[in-house]
Amino acid sequence: MADDTEFEIGPDESGGDPGSRGGEEETDASARRDRDLLAGRNQKLRDRLDEIFDHARRAFEDQADRADDIEDYWDCYNCRANGRQYYNGISQIYVPIIHDAVNAIVTRVTNQLFPQSGRYIEAVSADGTQPLSLMALIEHYLRDGRFETQVAKPLIRNGIVEGQLNLYVDWAELEREIVSRETHGPRVEVAGQEVEAPGDDIEDIGTEVVVEGRPVFEVVHDSLVAVWPPTVDSLDEAFAVGGGVAVARHWTKAKIDQMAEQGCIRKPEATALKASMDKVAQDERDIEKHLVEQLGIHAKGSAATIWEVWVTLPLDDEGGYSEKGRKRLCRVFFGPNRAQMGCKRNPYWNDRCPLLSVPLEKQAGVFKGKSLISYVDSMQYEANDAVNEGADAATLSAAPIIRRDPEKYSGPLVFGVGAIWDGGKDDIDLLTFPDLTPRAQTRVGMASAAIFQSTGVNPSMLPQQTRTGKPNQAQVAQEQAVDLLTTAEAVKVPVEGILTPMLGLVVDYDYQFRDTEITVRQFGEMG
């Protein structure tokens, strides 16, 4: 059995050399990374940043058609009718085939990645043993951030709908003031020291400021991420060939103040940006606003579009810009009208980009992948048209067209239960519309089968069986075998491209930022 215990882990027990913390060398390295490269009048750096801004803007413009398609794919998942429908009638019914298929894949993949035992991490040290304390620390951060429900499921869902998995890993700290009740005896001063004296207990109220820090995970929509050149295989390759990656942000005035206070952007530029926010038109596509509006929420208030760009710049040994220096990864913030908001070296000690991005289905020579919905969206529209045509035919048949011969009968026709109309055999006819329900059911069934087959969904993955007849034992065994193979193949991409590198970033951030002890739950070795 696994031993479930709780213990305190110090700031140096998560990995690395404890003796490397603190000291003059660490202070100098942090100062070089925190140096404001835009300080002074370095015109060569500003000219270089203008070129980088042009590359970033061009990269977003080149993927404009992809961003439009992604909005349509989200409409398919959220069951929102758009201009892609062929039939435009009375009924507005949306068959949730793609919605059910995507949710089935998300449920199966996340259940495979996060078993009910609560042990998600597998690690082996250099001597062949399991680093139990390190594994417990990482699982503590995952539980604290509700990673399975708040990060993993949206990440997989975005990968299916958009074709790309994008996860931004950062570190955040929260300061809280805790109030506690303390009981102690009377205190007197003896020889310059305060000691407790006999007597009735005294109750005091004490306060303590606690700073809690943990890694934060942000699932980024693919429309907000641009990589150049688009033919690289990884972000590291993009940096190596002189390219970069840009993330479009939408900041409010409060967010701008926070980033300026943290030193990420320059305060004069932040003040100028807030003053011009209501005057500058925001032409950058906001997929997040589009999704919020689909939920019936209409966000109000101004927000500025900021581009967070990661590129390599030549820096000297002191951390300043120099055309003859060594290439170092830097983070640059651009505002509207090409405003250079801030430029500093990568603030993370591991010198890695915090954005992890991989395609769901890799194609040679292309960085981004294609959405799974792009192969089946036309079948979704076909199913919607079939259902709406059948529903309209049924609706019109409830109030049929009445044909009569005015020369034989011209009296009033009153609708009512048991009403009697005078007339001959062929004087009055009711023209009914054909029943399109059987044909609509057939067309919807064909579309559902095609969508489930293309997305790899079988009946065992759905909460309600779609099979008409009862399956035999051989069919059930075959479906289970296919399900296991499909799921095992589906989890490889997020595990290798996102989750495993993410764990490395979590360990690095813990080593860099955490300087207090925390209590975590640890599982013992399996026996």
PDB file of C-alpha atoms in Angstrom, residues 284-509:
ATOM      1  CA  GLU A 284      -6.923  43.000 -33.285  1.00  0.00           C
ATOM      2  CA  ARG A 285      -9.277  40.009 -33.279  1.00  0.00           C
ATOM      3  CA  ASP A 286     -10.340  38.981 -29.782  1.00  0.00           C
ATOM      4  CA  ILE A 287     -11.416  35.325 -29.765  1.00  0.00           C
ATOM      5  CA  GLU A 288     -11.971  35.487 -26.014  1.00  0.00           C
ATOM      6  CA  LYS A 289     -14.559  38.236 -26.412  1.00  0.00           C
ATOM      7  CA  HIS A 290     -16.240  36.189 -29.142  1.00  0.00           C
ATOM      8  CA  LEU A 291     -16.577  33.188 -26.820  1.00  0.00           C
ATOM      9  CA  VAL A 292     -17.798  35.327 -23.930  1.00  0.00           C
ATOM     10  CA  GLU A 293     -20.545  36.778 -26.110  1.00  0.00           C
ATOM     11  CA  GLN A 294     -21.649  33.260 -27.015  1.00  0.00           C
ATOM     12  CA  LEU A 295     -22.319  32.708 -23.315  1.00  0.00           C
ATOM     13  CA  GLY A 296     -24.658  35.694 -23.272  1.00  0.00           C
ATOM     14  CA  ILE A 297     -22.168  37.974 -21.507  1.00  0.00           C
ATOM     15  CA  HIS A 298     -21.477  41.330 -23.127  1.00  0.00           C
ATOM     16  CA  ALA A 299     -18.286  42.695 -21.627  1.00  0.00           C
ATOM     17  CA  LYS A 300     -18.097  46.451 -21.436  1.00  0.00           C
ATOM     18  CA  GLY A 301     -15.136  48.687 -20.818  1.00  0.00           C
ATOM     19  CA  SER A 302     -12.009  49.593 -22.744  1.00  0.00           C
ATOM     20  CA  ALA A 303      -9.039  47.287 -23.143  1.00  0.00           C
ATOM     21  CA  ALA A 304      -5.770  47.855 -24.957  1.00  0.00           C
ATOM     22  CA  THR A 305      -4.153  45.287 -27.232  1.00  0.00           C
ATOM     23  CA  ILE A 306      -0.599  44.515 -26.112  1.00  0.00           C
ATOM     24  CA  TRP A 307       1.776  42.184 -27.906  1.00  0.00           C
ATOM     25  CA  GLU A 308       4.081  40.111 -25.713  1.00  0.00           C
ATOM     26  CA  VAL A 309       6.960  39.120 -27.973  1.00  0.00           C
ATOM     27  CA  TRP A 310       9.758  36.653 -27.209  1.00  0.00           C
ATOM     28  CA  VAL A 311      12.869  37.030 -29.390  1.00  0.00           C
ATOM     29  CA  THR A 312      16.636  36.760 -29.088  1.00  0.00           C
ATOM     30  CA  LEU A 313      18.698  39.944 -28.877  1.00  0.00           C
ATOM     31  CA  PRO A 314      22.484  40.377 -28.683  1.00  0.00           C
ATOM     32  CA  LEU A 315      23.537  41.369 -25.143  1.00  0.00           C
ATOM     33  CA  ASP A 316      26.922  42.048 -23.607  1.00  0.00           C
ATOM     34  CA  ASP A 317      28.247  40.590 -20.354  1.00  0.00           C
ATOM     35  CA  GLU A 318      26.579  43.353 -18.334  1.00  0.00           C
ATOM     36  CA  GLY A 319      23.174  42.606 -19.803  1.00  0.00           C
ATOM     37  CA  GLY A 320      23.035  45.643 -22.120  1.00  0.00           C
ATOM     38  CA  TYR A 321      22.223  45.656 -25.823  1.00  0.00           C
ATOM     39  CA  SER A 322      25.258  45.232 -28.052  1.00  0.00           C
ATOM     40  CA  GLU A 323      25.322  44.177 -31.703  1.00  0.00           C
ATOM     41  CA  LYS A 324      28.472  42.147 -31.006  1.00  0.00           C
ATOM     42  CA  GLY A 325      27.065  40.435 -27.912  1.00  0.00           C
ATOM     43  CA  ARG A 326      25.728  36.934 -27.474  1.00  0.00           C
ATOM     44  CA  LYS A 327      22.154  36.083 -28.424  1.00  0.00           C
ATOM     45  CA  ARG A 328      19.909  35.981 -25.348  1.00  0.00           C
ATOM     46  CA  LEU A 329      16.187  35.364 -25.055  1.00  0.00           C
ATOM     47  CA  CYS A 330      14.297  38.578 -24.218  1.00  0.00           C
ATOM     48  CA  ARG A 331      10.696  39.596 -23.605  1.00  0.00           C
ATOM     49  CA  VAL A 332       9.371  42.719 -25.316  1.00  0.00           C
ATOM     50  CA  PHE A 333       5.986  44.404 -24.851  1.00  0.00           C
ATOM     51  CA  PHE A 334       4.526  46.430 -27.712  1.00  0.00           C
ATOM     52  CA  GLY A 335       1.483  48.669 -27.446  1.00  0.00           C
ATOM     53  CA  PRO A 336      -0.780  50.305 -30.041  1.00  0.00           C
ATOM     54  CA  ASN A 337       0.862  52.516 -32.647  1.00  0.00           C
ATOM     55  CA  ARG A 338       4.167  50.593 -32.356  1.00  0.00           C
ATOM     56  CA  ALA A 339       4.735  51.811 -28.804  1.00  0.00           C
ATOM     57  CA  GLN A 340       7.686  50.056 -27.145  1.00  0.00           C
ATOM     58  CA  MET A 341       6.354  49.398 -23.646  1.00  0.00           C
ATOM     59  CA  GLY A 342       9.252  47.405 -22.186  1.00  0.00           C
ATOM     60  CA  CYS A 343      12.207  45.236 -23.077  1.00  0.00           C
ATOM     61  CA  LYS A 344      14.126  43.018 -20.671  1.00  0.00           C
ATOM     62  CA  ARG A 345      16.008  39.788 -20.708  1.00  0.00           C
ATOM     63  CA  ASN A 346      14.094  36.605 -19.912  1.00  0.00           C
ATOM     64  CA  PRO A 347      13.303  36.938 -16.182  1.00  0.00           C
ATOM     65  CA  TYR A 348      13.343  33.175 -15.618  1.00  0.00           C
ATOM     66  CA  TRP A 349      16.593  31.554 -14.540  1.00  0.00           C
ATOM     67  CA  ASN A 350      16.094  28.530 -16.773  1.00  0.00           C
ATOM     68  CA  ASP A 351      16.182  30.912 -19.784  1.00  0.00           C
ATOM     69  CA  ARG A 352      13.239  29.161 -21.440  1.00  0.00           C
ATOM     70  CA  CYS A 353      10.157  30.631 -23.054  1.00  0.00           C
ATOM     71  CA  PRO A 354       7.140  30.130 -20.754  1.00  0.00           C
ATOM     72  CA  LEU A 355       4.867  29.408 -23.726  1.00  0.00           C
ATOM     73  CA  LEU A 356       4.527  25.751 -24.712  1.00  0.00           C
ATOM     74  CA  SER A 357       2.951  25.197 -28.131  1.00  0.00           C
ATOM     75  CA  VAL A 358       2.573  22.033 -30.216  1.00  0.00           C
ATOM     76  CA  PRO A 359       0.133  21.006 -32.972  1.00  0.00           C
ATOM     77  CA  LEU A 360      -2.381  18.285 -32.241  1.00  0.00           C
ATOM     78  CA  GLU A 361      -1.522  16.627 -35.561  1.00  0.00           C
ATOM     79  CA  LYS A 362       1.979  17.444 -36.769  1.00  0.00           C
ATOM     80  CA  GLN A 363       2.537  18.153 -40.458  1.00  0.00           C
ATOM     81  CA  ALA A 364       6.063  18.261 -41.831  1.00  0.00           C
ATOM     82  CA  GLY A 365       7.334  21.767 -42.523  1.00  0.00           C
ATOM     83  CA  VAL A 366       4.524  23.572 -40.674  1.00  0.00           C
ATOM     84  CA  PHE A 367       4.528  24.736 -37.062  1.00  0.00           C
ATOM     85  CA  LYS A 368       0.779  24.872 -36.482  1.00  0.00           C
ATOM     86  CA  GLY A 369      -1.691  22.052 -36.903  1.00  0.00           C
ATOM     87  CA  LYS A 370      -5.120  21.760 -38.458  1.00  0.00           C
ATOM     88  CA  SER A 371      -8.323  21.570 -36.463  1.00  0.00           C
ATOM     89  CA  LEU A 372     -10.109  18.226 -36.326  1.00  0.00           C
ATOM     90  CA  ILE A 373     -13.377  20.061 -36.878  1.00  0.00           C
ATOM     91  CA  SER A 374     -12.159  21.329 -40.249  1.00  0.00           C
ATOM     92  CA  TYR A 375     -12.713  17.823 -41.641  1.00  0.00           C
ATOM     93  CA  VAL A 376     -16.289  17.434 -40.373  1.00  0.00           C
ATOM     94  CA  ASP A 377     -17.845  20.898 -40.110  1.00  0.00           C
ATOM     95  CA  SER A 378     -19.635  20.481 -43.458  1.00  0.00           C
ATOM     96  CA  MET A 379     -21.300  17.312 -42.128  1.00  0.00           C
ATOM     97  CA  GLN A 380     -22.475  19.278 -39.074  1.00  0.00           C
ATOM     98  CA  TYR A 381     -24.118  21.863 -41.347  1.00  0.00           C
ATOM     99  CA  GLU A 382     -25.711  19.055 -43.367  1.00  0.00           C
ATOM    100  CA  ALA A 383     -27.258  17.565 -40.219  1.00  0.00           C
ATOM    101  CA  ASN A 384     -28.562  20.975 -39.145  1.00  0.00           C
ATOM    102  CA  ASP A 385     -30.148  21.579 -42.547  1.00  0.00           C
ATOM    103  CA  ALA A 386     -31.823  18.163 -42.517  1.00  0.00           C
ATOM    104  CA  VAL A 387     -33.344  18.687 -39.074  1.00  0.00           C
ATOM    105  CA  ASN A 388     -34.554  22.203 -39.840  1.00  0.00           C
ATOM    106  CA  GLU A 389     -36.106  21.129 -43.147  1.00  0.00           C
ATOM    107  CA  GLY A 390     -37.990  18.338 -41.410  1.00  0.00           C
ATOM    108  CA  ALA A 391     -39.070  20.617 -38.578  1.00  0.00           C
ATOM    109  CA  ASP A 392     -40.327  23.264 -41.006  1.00  0.00           C
ATOM    110  CA  ALA A 393     -42.304  20.660 -42.963  1.00  0.00           C
ATOM    111  CA  ALA A 394     -43.929  19.441 -39.743  1.00  0.00           C
ATOM    112  CA  THR A 395     -44.715  23.005 -38.656  1.00  0.00           C
ATOM    113  CA  LEU A 396     -46.315  23.928 -41.976  1.00  0.00           C
ATOM    114  CA  SER A 397     -48.329  20.705 -42.027  1.00  0.00           C
ATOM    115  CA  ALA A 398     -49.931  21.707 -38.722  1.00  0.00           C
ATOM    116  CA  ALA A 399     -51.580  24.619 -40.580  1.00  0.00           C
ATOM    117  CA  PRO A 400     -52.194  23.180 -44.055  1.00  0.00           C
ATOM    118  CA  ILE A 401     -53.104  25.126 -47.163  1.00  0.00           C
ATOM    119  CA  ILE A 402     -56.802  24.917 -47.973  1.00  0.00           C
ATOM    120  CA  ARG A 403     -57.877  24.765 -51.611  1.00  0.00           C
ATOM    121  CA  ARG A 404     -61.523  25.223 -52.620  1.00  0.00           C
ATOM    122  CA  ASP A 405     -63.573  25.921 -55.706  1.00  0.00           C
ATOM    123  CA  PRO A 406     -65.173  29.375 -55.225  1.00  0.00           C
ATOM    124  CA  GLU A 407     -67.905  28.584 -57.753  1.00  0.00           C
ATOM    125  CA  LYS A 408     -69.043  25.521 -55.779  1.00  0.00           C
ATOM    126  CA  TYR A 409     -68.481  26.829 -52.248  1.00  0.00           C
ATOM    127  CA  SER A 410     -67.740  30.315 -51.022  1.00  0.00           C
ATOM    128  CA  GLY A 411     -68.918  30.184 -47.411  1.00  0.00           C
ATOM    129  CA  PRO A 412     -66.725  30.823 -44.359  1.00  0.00           C
ATOM    130  CA  LEU A 413     -64.326  28.090 -43.169  1.00  0.00           C
ATOM    131  CA  VAL A 414     -64.085  28.238 -39.411  1.00  0.00           C
ATOM    132  CA  PHE A 415     -61.296  26.287 -37.663  1.00  0.00           C
ATOM    133  CA  GLY A 416     -62.424  24.457 -34.547  1.00  0.00           C
ATOM    134  CA  VAL A 417     -62.767  21.074 -32.972  1.00  0.00           C
ATOM    135  CA  GLY A 418     -65.674  19.240 -34.604  1.00  0.00           C
ATOM    136  CA  ALA A 419     -66.319  22.042 -37.132  1.00  0.00           C
ATOM    137  CA  ILE A 420     -68.616  21.192 -40.087  1.00  0.00           C
ATOM    138  CA  TRP A 421     -67.937  22.612 -43.564  1.00  0.00           C
ATOM    139  CA  ASP A 422     -70.615  22.328 -46.199  1.00  0.00           C
ATOM    140  CA  GLY A 423     -69.482  21.359 -49.649  1.00  0.00           C
ATOM    141  CA  GLY A 424     -69.167  18.665 -52.210  1.00  0.00           C
ATOM    142  CA  LYS A 425     -66.644  15.878 -52.444  1.00  0.00           C
ATOM    143  CA  ASP A 426     -64.029  17.823 -54.376  1.00  0.00           C
ATOM    144  CA  ASP A 427     -65.033  21.325 -53.338  1.00  0.00           C
ATOM    145  CA  ILE A 428     -62.509  21.603 -50.437  1.00  0.00           C
ATOM    146  CA  ASP A 429     -59.005  20.027 -50.267  1.00  0.00           C
ATOM    147  CA  LEU A 430     -56.254  20.217 -47.608  1.00  0.00           C
ATOM    148  CA  LEU A 431     -52.775  20.410 -49.106  1.00  0.00           C
ATOM    149  CA  THR A 432     -50.339  18.816 -46.633  1.00  0.00           C
ATOM    150  CA  PHE A 433     -46.557  18.937 -46.849  1.00  0.00           C
ATOM    151  CA  PRO A 434     -44.633  15.661 -47.138  1.00  0.00           C
ATOM    152  CA  ASP A 435     -43.271  14.162 -43.909  1.00  0.00           C
ATOM    153  CA  LEU A 436     -39.491  14.714 -44.056  1.00  0.00           C
ATOM    154  CA  THR A 437     -38.771  13.270 -40.609  1.00  0.00           C
ATOM    155  CA  PRO A 438     -37.585   9.812 -41.813  1.00  0.00           C
ATOM    156  CA  ARG A 439     -35.278  11.393 -44.376  1.00  0.00           C
ATOM    157  CA  ALA A 440     -33.965  13.870 -41.773  1.00  0.00           C
ATOM    158  CA  GLN A 441     -33.222  11.047 -39.330  1.00  0.00           C
ATOM    159  CA  THR A 442     -31.286   9.178 -42.014  1.00  0.00           C
ATOM    160  CA  ARG A 443     -29.259  12.241 -42.971  1.00  0.00           C
ATOM    161  CA  VAL A 444     -28.474  13.063 -39.332  1.00  0.00           C
ATOM    162  CA  GLY A 445     -27.438   9.452 -38.677  1.00  0.00           C
ATOM    163  CA  MET A 446     -25.078   9.491 -41.657  1.00  0.00           C
ATOM    164  CA  ALA A 447     -23.565  12.793 -40.542  1.00  0.00           C
ATOM    165  CA  SER A 448     -23.121  11.548 -36.959  1.00  0.00           C
ATOM    166  CA  ALA A 449     -21.410   8.370 -38.133  1.00  0.00           C
ATOM    167  CA  ALA A 450     -19.045  10.324 -40.382  1.00  0.00           C
ATOM    168  CA  ILE A 451     -18.170  12.844 -37.643  1.00  0.00           C
ATOM    169  CA  PHE A 452     -17.580  10.165 -34.995  1.00  0.00           C
ATOM    170  CA  GLN A 453     -15.426   8.138 -37.384  1.00  0.00           C
ATOM    171  CA  SER A 454     -13.271  11.106 -38.418  1.00  0.00           C
ATOM    172  CA  THR A 455     -12.750  12.261 -34.817  1.00  0.00           C
ATOM    173  CA  GLY A 456     -12.093   8.747 -33.456  1.00  0.00           C
ATOM    174  CA  VAL A 457     -15.195   8.497 -31.261  1.00  0.00           C
ATOM    175  CA  ASN A 458     -16.779   5.065 -30.783  1.00  0.00           C
ATOM    176  CA  PRO A 459     -20.047   4.173 -29.017  1.00  0.00           C
ATOM    177  CA  SER A 460     -18.253   3.123 -25.819  1.00  0.00           C
ATOM    178  CA  MET A 461     -17.015   6.723 -25.365  1.00  0.00           C
ATOM    179  CA  LEU A 462     -20.522   8.189 -25.400  1.00  0.00           C
ATOM    180  CA  PRO A 463     -22.787   8.278 -22.339  1.00  0.00           C
ATOM    181  CA  GLN A 464     -25.717   7.034 -24.452  1.00  0.00           C
ATOM    182  CA  GLN A 465     -25.274   4.151 -26.861  1.00  0.00           C
ATOM    183  CA  THR A 466     -26.125   5.105 -30.451  1.00  0.00           C
ATOM    184  CA  ARG A 467     -26.247   1.527 -31.703  1.00  0.00           C
ATOM    185  CA  THR A 468     -29.671   0.307 -32.842  1.00  0.00           C
ATOM    186  CA  GLY A 469     -29.199  -3.357 -31.955  1.00  0.00           C
ATOM    187  CA  LYS A 470     -27.668  -5.051 -28.937  1.00  0.00           C
ATOM    188  CA  PRO A 471     -23.942  -5.747 -29.481  1.00  0.00           C
ATOM    189  CA  ASN A 472     -22.440  -9.156 -29.038  1.00  0.00           C
ATOM    190  CA  GLN A 473     -19.391  -9.927 -26.941  1.00  0.00           C
ATOM    191  CA  ALA A 474     -16.993  -9.778 -29.889  1.00  0.00           C
ATOM    192  CA  GLN A 475     -18.195  -6.309 -30.885  1.00  0.00           C
ATOM    193  CA  VAL A 476     -17.803  -5.002 -27.347  1.00  0.00           C
ATOM    194  CA  ALA A 477     -14.266  -6.419 -27.088  1.00  0.00           C
ATOM    195  CA  GLN A 478     -13.324  -4.898 -30.437  1.00  0.00           C
ATOM    196  CA  GLU A 479     -14.655  -1.478 -29.444  1.00  0.00           C
ATOM    197  CA  GLN A 480     -12.765  -1.582 -26.155  1.00  0.00           C
ATOM    198  CA  ALA A 481      -9.515  -2.534 -27.898  1.00  0.00           C
ATOM    199  CA  VAL A 482      -9.918   0.273 -30.425  1.00  0.00           C
ATOM    200  CA  ASP A 483     -10.780   2.670 -27.618  1.00  0.00           C
ATOM    201  CA  LEU A 484      -7.621   1.828 -25.665  1.00  0.00           C
ATOM    202  CA  LEU A 485      -5.381   2.164 -28.721  1.00  0.00           C
ATOM    203  CA  THR A 486      -6.997   5.447 -29.780  1.00  0.00           C
ATOM    204  CA  THR A 487      -6.732   6.936 -26.297  1.00  0.00           C
ATOM    205  CA  ALA A 488      -3.107   5.841 -25.872  1.00  0.00           C
ATOM    206  CA  GLU A 489      -2.265   7.511 -29.174  1.00  0.00           C
ATOM    207  CA  ALA A 490      -4.197  10.690 -28.314  1.00  0.00           C
ATOM    208  CA  VAL A 491      -2.367  11.302 -25.011  1.00  0.00           C
ATOM    209  CA  LYS A 492       1.112  11.142 -26.546  1.00  0.00           C
ATOM    210  CA  VAL A 493       1.013  14.646 -28.024  1.00  0.00           C
ATOM    211  CA  PRO A 494      -0.028  16.544 -24.871  1.00  0.00           C
ATOM    212  CA  VAL A 495       2.278  14.439 -22.686  1.00  0.00           C
ATOM    213  CA  GLU A 496       5.396  14.845 -24.818  1.00  0.00           C
ATOM    214  CA  GLY A 497       4.785  18.366 -26.095  1.00  0.00           C
ATOM    215  CA  ILE A 498       3.075  20.138 -23.188  1.00  0.00           C
ATOM    216  CA  LEU A 499       2.790  18.296 -19.867  1.00  0.00           C
ATOM    217  CA  THR A 500       6.326  16.929 -19.527  1.00  0.00           C
ATOM    218  CA  PRO A 501       8.050  20.262 -20.362  1.00  0.00           C
ATOM    219  CA  MET A 502       5.506  21.977 -18.085  1.00  0.00           C
ATOM    220  CA  LEU A 503       6.667  19.901 -15.106  1.00  0.00           C
ATOM    221  CA  GLY A 504      10.228  21.038 -15.755  1.00  0.00           C
ATOM    222  CA  LEU A 505       9.098  24.664 -15.712  1.00  0.00           C
ATOM    223  CA  VAL A 506       7.215  24.104 -12.439  1.00  0.00           C
ATOM    224  CA  VAL A 507      10.330  22.719 -10.756  1.00  0.00           C
ATOM    225  CA  ASP A 508      12.476  25.569 -12.088  1.00  0.00           C
ATOM    226  CA  TYR A 509      10.007  28.228 -10.938  1.00  0.00           C
TER     227      TYR A 509
END
